[in-house]
XYZ file of C-alpha atoms in Angstrom:
337
model
C -14.203 -65.529 5.108
C -14.082 -64.211 8.551
C -9.862 -63.244 8.411
C -10.132 -61.328 5.170
C -12.738 -60.127 6.446
C -11.417 -58.045 9.435
C -8.927 -57.254 8.158
C -10.591 -55.267 5.477
C -11.839 -53.939 8.471
C -9.692 -52.771 9.862
C -7.451 -51.201 6.895
C -10.393 -49.530 7.135
C -10.394 -48.048 9.882
C -6.879 -47.541 9.719
C -7.548 -45.050 6.176
C -10.682 -43.749 8.524
C -8.347 -42.451 10.857
C -5.104 -41.396 9.320
C -8.402 -39.471 6.294
C -7.897 -36.238 8.652
C -4.492 -36.378 9.039
C -3.770 -36.700 5.600
C -6.412 -33.441 4.608
C -5.723 -31.205 7.661
C -1.995 -31.229 5.763
C -0.520 -28.710 4.236
C 1.724 -27.776 2.634
C 3.229 -23.927 2.305
C 3.668 -21.741 -0.518
C 7.071 -22.001 -3.428
C 6.483 -18.869 -5.087
C 5.286 -15.427 -3.495
C 3.304 -12.977 -5.664
C 3.899 -9.899 -5.003
C 3.462 -6.191 -6.275
C 3.742 -2.470 -6.110
C 2.895 0.220 -7.356
C 4.955 3.509 -8.891
C 6.874 5.661 -6.428
C 9.890 6.077 -4.321
C 7.382 5.144 -1.796
C 7.674 1.807 -2.814
C 11.729 1.573 -2.530
C 11.188 -1.020 0.144
C 9.434 -3.246 -1.921
C 11.849 -2.595 -4.424
C 14.597 -3.318 -2.578
C 13.083 -6.433 -1.472
C 12.903 -7.410 -4.804
C 16.189 -6.947 -6.486
C 18.575 -7.935 -3.536
C 16.406 -10.911 -3.084
C 15.929 -9.652 0.394
C 12.354 -13.022 1.089
C 14.899 -15.819 -0.618
C 17.674 -14.707 1.844
C 15.176 -14.617 4.844
C 12.886 -17.609 3.501
C 16.832 -19.927 3.470
C 17.785 -18.346 7.010
C 14.768 -20.310 8.201
C 15.698 -23.089 6.319
C 13.618 -23.449 3.733
C 13.286 -22.107 0.087
C 10.983 -19.855 -1.744
C 10.715 -18.052 -4.676
C 8.932 -14.689 -5.477
C 7.200 -13.199 -8.661
C 6.854 -8.900 -8.871
C 4.125 -7.771 -10.339
C 3.301 -3.731 -11.430
C -0.145 -1.611 -10.641
C -0.427 1.513 -10.965
C -4.151 1.896 -8.462
C -4.808 -0.249 -5.553
C -8.267 -1.108 -6.747
C -6.688 -3.355 -9.916
C -4.590 -5.534 -6.964
C -7.544 -5.664 -4.308
C -9.514 -6.948 -8.244
C -6.402 -8.941 -8.060
C -5.837 -10.492 -4.987
C -10.046 -11.169 -4.693
C -9.570 -13.188 -7.669
C -6.854 -15.022 -6.801
C -3.845 -14.415 -8.749
C -1.838 -12.655 -6.201
C -0.810 -13.183 -3.047
C 0.433 -9.647 -1.640
C -0.389 -6.230 -2.671
C 1.225 -3.156 -2.145
C -0.969 0.312 -1.479
C -2.224 3.305 0.589
C -4.042 2.507 2.740
C -7.388 3.777 1.613
C -7.428 0.772 -0.909
C -7.018 -1.346 1.905
C -9.344 0.184 4.265
C -11.948 -0.932 1.206
C -11.255 -4.514 1.176
C -10.813 -4.844 4.627
C -13.920 -3.835 5.496
C -15.970 -5.399 2.648
C -14.578 -9.202 2.846
C -14.681 -9.367 6.775
C -16.726 -11.917 5.938
C -15.500 -14.361 3.758
C -11.734 -13.582 2.378
C -10.959 -12.156 5.828
C -8.066 -9.244 4.019
C -6.064 -7.374 6.928
C -2.788 -5.830 6.944
C 0.775 -7.272 7.405
C 2.836 -4.277 7.965
C 3.488 -0.243 6.877
C 5.749 0.375 4.381
C 6.279 4.034 4.739
C 5.038 7.056 6.465
C 5.092 10.188 3.844
C 3.146 13.079 2.874
C 1.599 13.600 0.039
C 0.971 16.501 -1.707
C -2.114 17.890 -4.037
C 0.741 19.927 -6.382
C -1.305 22.777 -9.099
C 0.425 24.474 -11.941
C -2.970 26.815 -12.545
C -1.898 30.112 -11.155
C -5.326 31.478 -9.326
C -4.831 28.216 -7.674
C -3.283 28.368 -4.094
C -6.089 26.714 -2.277
C -8.922 24.094 -2.362
C -11.386 26.949 -2.585
C -9.328 28.315 -5.472
C -10.698 25.324 -8.003
C -13.256 25.963 -10.933
C -15.329 23.401 -12.984
C -12.435 24.247 -15.237
C -9.675 22.148 -13.083
C -9.349 18.542 -13.021
C -7.167 16.199 -9.995
C -5.523 13.727 -11.155
C -4.907 10.801 -9.300
C -4.169 7.437 -8.809
C -8.053 6.798 -8.238
C -11.393 8.485 -7.586
C -12.904 7.690 -5.086
C -10.628 4.569 -3.397
C -7.147 5.948 -3.463
C -5.583 7.134 0.457
C -5.089 10.398 -2.570
C -9.289 10.946 -2.758
C -9.534 10.336 0.874
C -7.454 12.671 1.715
C -8.431 14.916 -0.461
C -12.004 14.258 0.674
C -11.261 14.652 4.538
C -9.161 18.318 3.905
C -12.065 19.691 1.927
C -14.566 18.939 4.719
C -11.775 20.368 7.139
C -12.155 23.529 3.801
C -15.578 23.548 3.638
C -17.530 22.475 5.872
C -19.063 19.024 7.352
C -21.316 17.414 4.863
C -18.998 19.103 2.004
C -16.183 16.311 1.547
C -17.474 14.840 -1.561
C -17.582 19.443 -2.909
C -14.725 19.071 -5.628
C -14.852 15.166 -6.655
C -16.542 15.871 -9.475
C -13.241 17.880 -10.529
C -10.982 14.295 -10.068
C -9.685 11.581 -12.651
C -8.224 8.055 -12.013
C -4.927 8.351 -13.540
C -0.930 7.005 -12.017
C 1.751 8.831 -11.316
C 3.283 9.125 -14.351
C 1.046 10.342 -16.682
C -0.463 11.920 -14.377
C 3.385 14.110 -14.322
C 3.321 14.142 -17.738
C -0.643 15.205 -18.552
C -0.100 17.169 -15.952
C 3.096 19.840 -16.792
C 3.013 19.298 -20.476
C 0.229 21.947 -20.505
C -1.756 20.237 -22.969
C -4.164 18.330 -21.627
C -7.028 19.603 -19.008
C -5.001 18.122 -16.032
C -4.299 20.711 -14.252
C -3.759 19.838 -10.508
C -2.211 16.489 -9.678
C -2.520 14.483 -5.880
C 0.810 11.756 -6.255
C 3.449 11.337 -4.127
C 6.766 10.853 -3.851
C 9.295 11.498 -5.996
C 6.782 13.131 -8.630
C 5.458 15.115 -6.287
C 9.412 16.484 -5.809
C 10.094 16.510 -9.274
C 6.837 18.177 -10.318
C 8.285 21.399 -7.714
C 11.039 22.305 -9.519
C 9.353 23.884 -12.424
C 8.340 27.773 -11.032
C 4.581 27.083 -12.650
C 3.856 24.995 -9.960
C 2.936 25.116 -6.829
C 2.345 22.587 -3.816
C -0.723 23.130 -2.411
C -2.187 20.941 0.118
C 0.190 18.618 2.305
C -2.146 15.530 3.581
C 0.683 15.918 7.546
C -2.057 19.484 8.129
C -5.124 17.652 6.832
C -4.274 14.389 8.916
C -2.393 16.451 11.869
C 0.752 14.916 11.373
C 2.835 12.651 10.485
C 0.722 8.903 9.316
C 1.393 5.944 6.513
C 1.155 7.070 2.981
C 1.636 2.605 2.046
C 0.862 -0.868 2.961
C 1.305 -4.092 2.549
C -2.197 -6.593 3.224
C -2.790 -10.153 2.540
C -5.952 -12.508 2.497
C -6.529 -14.172 6.026
C -6.706 -17.835 3.624
C -2.467 -16.856 2.477
C -1.905 -15.331 5.535
C -3.165 -19.125 7.729
C -2.096 -21.980 5.895
C 1.597 -19.531 4.259
C 3.575 -18.577 8.478
C 6.640 -19.206 7.225
C 6.145 -18.023 4.129
C 4.947 -15.045 5.692
C 7.233 -14.007 7.985
C 9.959 -13.963 5.459
C 8.182 -11.300 3.675
C 7.938 -9.117 6.562
C 11.117 -9.999 8.407
C 13.001 -8.657 4.124
C 10.241 -5.602 5.045
C 12.099 -4.799 8.024
C 16.054 -5.659 6.183
C 14.829 -3.245 3.555
C 13.416 -0.521 5.244
C 16.783 -0.843 8.095
C 19.566 -0.850 4.428
C 17.238 2.701 3.394
C 18.863 3.941 6.975
C 21.448 2.930 7.292
C 23.124 3.696 3.068
C 20.044 5.751 1.955
C 22.911 6.485 -0.533
C 23.650 2.588 -1.505
C 19.298 1.985 -1.990
C 19.016 5.431 -4.192
C 21.150 4.083 -6.783
C 19.378 0.530 -6.864
C 15.547 2.278 -6.503
C 17.436 4.660 -9.799
C 18.905 1.709 -11.983
C 15.443 -0.674 -11.414
C 12.909 1.681 -12.782
C 14.777 3.850 -14.956
C 13.934 7.085 -12.830
C 14.581 10.221 -13.835
C 16.509 11.151 -11.362
C 19.689 11.577 -9.521
C 21.073 9.748 -6.008
C 21.549 12.534 -4.724
C 17.884 14.127 -5.833
C 16.661 10.256 -4.522
C 19.488 10.759 -1.435
C 16.928 14.457 -0.484
C 14.002 12.962 -0.356
C 15.256 9.511 1.922
C 16.421 11.529 4.123
C 13.747 14.430 4.465
C 12.561 14.584 7.886
C 9.192 13.750 7.023
C 9.726 10.546 5.403
C 9.870 8.322 7.811
C 10.758 4.302 7.069
C 8.982 2.209 9.476
C 6.651 -0.928 9.155
C 4.638 0.435 12.200
C 1.315 1.958 11.297
C 0.294 5.045 11.859
C -2.922 7.905 12.143
C -4.330 3.836 10.372
C -7.687 4.697 11.952
C -8.153 8.575 12.278
C -8.484 8.009 7.375
C -11.153 4.573 8.949
C -12.819 7.289 11.242
C -13.262 9.026 8.457
C -14.269 6.795 5.184
C -16.154 4.998 7.375
C -18.594 8.150 8.521
C -18.922 8.982 5.143
C -19.665 6.073 4.702
C -17.327 4.944 1.813
C -16.746 1.489 3.801
C -19.498 -0.214 6.510
C -17.331 -1.465 9.022
C -15.083 0.902 11.836
C -13.218 -0.380 14.909
C -11.150 1.214 17.841
C -8.040 -0.604 17.561
C -5.764 -1.078 14.662
C -4.891 -3.913 15.268
C -7.772 -5.636 14.230
C -6.652 -4.518 10.904
C -3.502 -6.522 10.486
C -1.902 -9.385 11.559
C -1.107 -10.322 14.711
C 2.412 -10.402 12.991
C 2.463 -6.688 13.755
C 0.836 -6.089 16.904
C 2.941 -5.305 18.827
C 4.351 -2.184 17.302
C 3.157 0.734 18.855
C 0.441 1.396 16.222
C -2.128 3.888 15.731
């Protein structure tokens, strides 16, 4: 009996010693769920999806990884999906990313992975009486992806403060309505809705400006004082720490996609038009891709300028002086701002 007891005790101790190892071991995900929105600014994501660059980068690193792609019309819905665990990697404007970064600093700890690009955003109007922000009146409606939180909404507030003075950043908020870019373009250009302006992105803004009724009222580069990041991708700390190889594959695929866009804009334009069913020519898409103001880079630019304003205006409850606090370490070597 004593011998059997000792053997049982030894087995129990061995099991206890092995338990922490088995609990600590964690297999990386085999599928990454990513989301994107509408517009040519998401070209890197479309290239990654259509050319299966994430799968390619994972295979080069010696493991298999699948992807699932979702579509959203705004960053707020994407953030809800991320929080609920139904999404791994979100893609959207700086505004929604900074919002969820600030709100989750003590729990999910959402951070940016990298920028997708630096691109200007145009506020376009078909109201002949509107030439500057000060010309908007009660009868106007400004369509943008999401009131208050989208990068367009934040930029509009920053511009309003510059135009009307300190404390007047919300002066035009009552005129804004949430609407996806394709619907906003149709509503404004159709002339049968209350929407008279659209704070959009490429290619919608360029397509709108081809109509003689439309004019550019505002350029976000003017508001920010130079080129700024438009779109970024972000994830939770849990996903990043539990799936370092998958995260590395996503970032490597993004770098490869941007390199392909810079190297062969015509081929990437054709790929995007076919994948998105875009109603524009390859030449028109190439003109946007190659425009000197558009940069296909993963380096974050002027993200802190947005954060500084959003914190001062009470849109987010946290701030920092170092852009690296907002992004995961893999991109810290970039010369961001």
